[in-house]
Amino acid sequence: MKTICERHGEYEAEVLELFGHKIISNCPICEKELENLEAKVKAEAQDEARAETLRRQGIEPEHYNASLENYKAENETEKQALEAAKELAAGKIQKLILLGQNGTGKTHLACALVQLLGGVRITMFELSAKIRAGYNNGQSELDILDNLLNKPFIALDEIGRTKGSDAEKNWLSYLMDKAHTRGIKLLLISNRQRASNLPQERRGEAFEFYFDNDIISRLRQNSRIVEVHGRDRRAGS
């Protein structure tokens, strides 16, 4: 039968009989608009749920879509970093250390691995802040660290931006030891360089000298170190 939609005019309606009552079908254009609206609301809810998951994993909006596939290596050291990240994802190594300049994609690779392996990324500043806040909430250092160690993969970013207190080095030592013995994959990121690439007068700034010998010993086993050089992507073309 023909009927009228106030918004879209005349349309051919279906008439159904149900318990003695006639039910006239809605305007197909209105029905399609409603379907589209419901799909949009559902997609927005899914996007927000995904964004919340990524935020809890320590991933910022800039890197929501980071993957190993869309990391564009521009030179040999960046190719080495990408290859090492793939080795970590595949279980060929347990620990990866990425050193070097800002803006070369180290955090991109970290966020890609977090999404791939279901882990977490945290900066040393954030870890320190969590531990300090924990004191006021009845949580010990071990509570905070053991919560991290429940993850299959941990990316520790911005290591060495400060001189490093004894407390920070103790936390790192504990994390390294437990991650090593429990088979948890680790990625360490630092803007520091290796001692071999620094002049003698600056070797005290090297990545190796940020850590105690026991941590360095753990990092040598089943690991790769890549020092990444290249242009600062954040600075544009």
Coordinates of C-alpha atoms in Angstrom, one line a residue:
M1 CA 0.0 0.0 0.0
K2 CA 1.0 3.6 -0.5
T3 CA 1.6 5.8 2.6
I4 CA 3.3 9.0 3.5
C5 CA 6.5 9.7 5.4
E6 CA 6.5 13.3 6.8
R7 CA 10.2 13.6 5.9
H8 CA 10.5 11.7 2.7
G9 CA 7.1 11.7 1.1
E10 CA 5.2 8.8 -0.4
Y11 CA 6.5 5.3 -0.2
E12 CA 5.3 1.7 -0.8
A13 CA 4.7 0.2 2.6
E14 CA 4.3 -3.5 3.6
V15 CA 1.3 -4.4 5.8
L16 CA 1.5 -7.2 8.3
E17 CA -1.2 -8.8 10.4
L18 CA -0.2 -9.5 14.0
F19 CA -2.7 -10.6 16.6
G20 CA -5.5 -8.9 14.6
H21 CA -3.6 -5.6 14.2
K22 CA -2.2 -4.1 11.1
I23 CA 1.4 -3.1 11.2
I24 CA 2.7 -0.8 8.5
S25 CA 6.4 -0.8 7.7
N26 CA 8.4 2.3 8.3
C27 CA 9.8 4.5 5.5
P28 CA 12.8 2.7 4.0
I29 CA 14.9 5.9 3.9
C30 CA 14.2 6.5 7.6
E31 CA 15.1 2.9 8.4
K32 CA 18.4 3.2 6.4
E33 CA 19.2 6.5 8.3
L34 CA 18.5 4.8 11.6
E35 CA 20.8 1.8 10.6
N36 CA 23.6 4.2 9.6
L37 CA 23.2 6.1 12.9
E38 CA 23.3 2.9 14.9
A39 CA 26.4 1.8 13.0
K40 CA 28.1 5.2 13.6
V41 CA 27.3 5.1 17.3
K42 CA 28.6 1.5 17.5
A43 CA 31.8 2.4 15.6
E44 CA 32.4 5.4 17.9
A45 CA 32.0 3.2 21.0
Q46 CA 34.4 0.7 19.6
D47 CA 36.9 3.4 18.8
E48 CA 36.6 4.9 22.3
A49 CA 37.0 1.4 23.9
R50 CA 40.1 0.8 21.7
A51 CA 41.5 4.2 22.6
E52 CA 41.0 3.6 26.3
T53 CA 42.8 0.2 26.0
L54 CA 45.7 1.9 24.2
R55 CA 45.9 4.6 26.8
R56 CA 46.1 2.0 29.5
Q57 CA 48.9 0.4 27.5
G58 CA 50.9 3.7 27.5
I59 CA 50.2 4.5 23.8
E60 CA 49.5 8.1 22.9
P61 CA 47.1 9.1 20.0
E62 CA 50.1 9.8 17.7
H63 CA 50.9 6.1 17.8
Y64 CA 47.4 4.5 17.9
N65 CA 47.9 3.0 14.4
A66 CA 51.6 2.2 14.8
S67 CA 52.6 -1.2 13.4
L68 CA 55.8 -2.9 12.2
E69 CA 54.4 -2.8 8.7
N70 CA 53.9 0.9 8.5
Y71 CA 57.3 1.8 10.1
K72 CA 59.2 3.4 7.2
A73 CA 62.9 2.7 7.6
E74 CA 64.9 5.4 5.9
N75 CA 68.5 4.2 6.4
E76 CA 70.5 1.1 7.4
T77 CA 70.3 1.7 11.2
E78 CA 66.5 2.1 11.0
K79 CA 66.3 -1.1 9.0
Q80 CA 68.3 -2.9 11.7
A81 CA 65.9 -1.5 14.4
L82 CA 62.9 -2.8 12.4
E83 CA 64.5 -6.2 11.9
A84 CA 65.4 -6.5 15.6
A85 CA 61.8 -5.6 16.5
K86 CA 60.5 -8.4 14.3
E87 CA 63.0 -10.8 16.0
L88 CA 61.6 -9.8 19.4
A89 CA 58.0 -10.3 18.2
A90 CA 58.9 -13.7 16.8
G91 CA 60.6 -14.8 20.0
K92 CA 64.1 -15.0 18.5
I93 CA 65.4 -12.6 21.1
Q94 CA 64.0 -11.7 24.6
K95 CA 65.5 -8.2 25.0
L96 CA 65.9 -5.3 22.6
I97 CA 67.7 -2.1 23.3
L98 CA 67.2 0.9 20.9
L99 CA 69.5 3.8 21.4
G100 CA 70.0 7.1 19.6
Q101 CA 68.6 10.3 18.3
N102 CA 65.1 11.7 18.8
G103 CA 62.5 11.3 16.1
T104 CA 63.9 8.2 14.5
G105 CA 60.8 6.0 15.2
K106 CA 61.9 4.2 18.4
T107 CA 58.7 4.9 20.1
H108 CA 56.7 3.9 17.0
L109 CA 58.3 0.5 17.1
A110 CA 57.6 0.3 20.9
C111 CA 53.9 1.0 20.4
A112 CA 53.7 -1.4 17.5
L113 CA 55.2 -4.1 19.7
V114 CA 52.9 -3.3 22.6
Q115 CA 49.8 -3.7 20.3
L116 CA 51.2 -6.9 18.8
L117 CA 52.3 -8.6 22.0
G118 CA 49.7 -7.2 24.4
G119 CA 52.1 -5.5 26.7
V120 CA 52.6 -2.0 28.1
R121 CA 54.9 1.0 27.4
I122 CA 55.9 3.2 30.3
T123 CA 58.5 6.0 30.6
M124 CA 61.0 6.1 33.5
F125 CA 59.3 9.4 34.6
E126 CA 55.9 7.7 34.6
L127 CA 57.2 4.7 36.5
S128 CA 58.8 7.0 39.1
A129 CA 55.6 8.9 39.4
K130 CA 53.5 5.8 39.9
I131 CA 55.8 4.5 42.6
R132 CA 55.7 7.9 44.4
A133 CA 51.9 8.0 44.1
G134 CA 51.7 4.4 45.4
Y135 CA 53.2 5.5 48.7
N136 CA 50.1 7.6 49.3
N137 CA 47.7 4.8 48.3
G138 CA 49.2 2.0 50.4
Q139 CA 51.1 0.4 47.4
S140 CA 54.7 -0.6 47.7
E141 CA 57.3 -0.4 45.0
L142 CA 57.0 -4.2 44.6
D143 CA 53.2 -3.9 44.1
I144 CA 53.8 -1.4 41.2
L145 CA 56.7 -3.4 39.6
D146 CA 54.9 -6.8 40.0
N147 CA 51.8 -5.3 38.2
L148 CA 54.1 -4.4 35.3
L149 CA 55.6 -7.9 35.4
N150 CA 52.2 -9.5 34.8
K151 CA 52.4 -8.3 31.2
P152 CA 54.0 -10.5 28.5
F153 CA 56.0 -7.5 27.2
I154 CA 57.3 -4.3 28.7
A155 CA 58.7 -1.3 26.8
L156 CA 60.7 1.1 29.1
D157 CA 61.0 4.4 27.3
E158 CA 63.2 7.5 28.0
I159 CA 65.8 5.7 30.0
G160 CA 68.7 7.9 31.0
R161 CA 67.0 11.3 30.6
T162 CA 68.0 12.0 34.2
K163 CA 71.2 10.9 36.0
G164 CA 69.3 8.1 37.6
S165 CA 68.8 7.8 41.4
D166 CA 69.9 4.7 43.3
A167 CA 66.2 3.9 43.7
E168 CA 65.6 4.0 40.0
K169 CA 68.5 1.7 39.4
N170 CA 67.2 -0.7 42.0
W171 CA 63.8 -0.8 40.3
L172 CA 65.4 -1.4 36.9
S173 CA 67.6 -4.2 38.4
Y174 CA 64.5 -5.9 39.9
L175 CA 62.5 -5.5 36.6
M176 CA 65.4 -6.9 34.5
D177 CA 66.0 -9.8 36.9
K178 CA 62.3 -10.9 37.1
A179 CA 61.6 -10.3 33.4
H180 CA 64.7 -12.4 32.5
T181 CA 63.7 -15.3 34.8
R182 CA 60.0 -15.2 33.8
G183 CA 60.6 -15.0 30.1
I184 CA 59.0 -11.5 29.8
K185 CA 60.0 -9.7 26.6
L186 CA 61.7 -6.3 27.2
L187 CA 62.4 -3.3 25.0
L188 CA 64.6 -0.5 26.4
I189 CA 64.7 2.9 24.7
S190 CA 67.2 5.6 25.4
N191 CA 68.5 8.7 23.6
R192 CA 72.0 7.9 25.1
Q193 CA 74.7 6.5 23.0
R194 CA 77.1 3.6 23.5
A195 CA 80.4 4.4 25.1
S196 CA 82.3 3.2 21.9
N197 CA 80.6 6.0 19.9
L198 CA 81.5 8.8 22.3
P199 CA 84.7 10.7 22.7
Q200 CA 86.7 9.8 25.9
E201 CA 85.6 12.9 27.7
R202 CA 81.9 12.1 27.3
R203 CA 81.9 8.4 27.9
G204 CA 80.4 9.0 31.3
E205 CA 77.2 9.9 29.5
A206 CA 77.0 6.5 27.8
F207 CA 74.1 4.1 28.1
E208 CA 76.2 1.5 29.7
F209 CA 77.2 3.8 32.6
Y210 CA 73.6 4.5 33.5
F211 CA 73.3 0.9 34.8
D212 CA 75.0 -1.1 37.4
N213 CA 77.1 -4.1 36.2
D214 CA 74.4 -6.7 37.2
I215 CA 71.9 -5.0 34.9
I216 CA 74.4 -4.9 32.0
S217 CA 75.1 -8.6 32.5
R218 CA 71.4 -9.4 32.2
L219 CA 71.0 -7.2 29.1
R220 CA 73.8 -9.0 27.3
Q221 CA 71.9 -12.3 27.3
N222 CA 69.5 -13.2 24.5
S223 CA 69.4 -9.6 23.3
R224 CA 70.2 -7.1 20.6
I225 CA 71.4 -3.5 20.8
V226 CA 70.7 -1.1 17.9
E227 CA 71.9 2.5 17.8
V228 CA 69.5 4.3 15.5
H229 CA 70.5 7.4 13.5
G230 CA 68.5 9.4 11.1
R231 CA 66.4 12.6 10.6
D232 CA 64.0 13.8 13.2
R233 CA 60.6 12.8 11.8
R234 CA 58.9 15.2 14.3
A235 CA 60.7 18.1 12.6
G236 CA 58.9 17.3 9.3
S237 CA 60.5 16.8 5.9

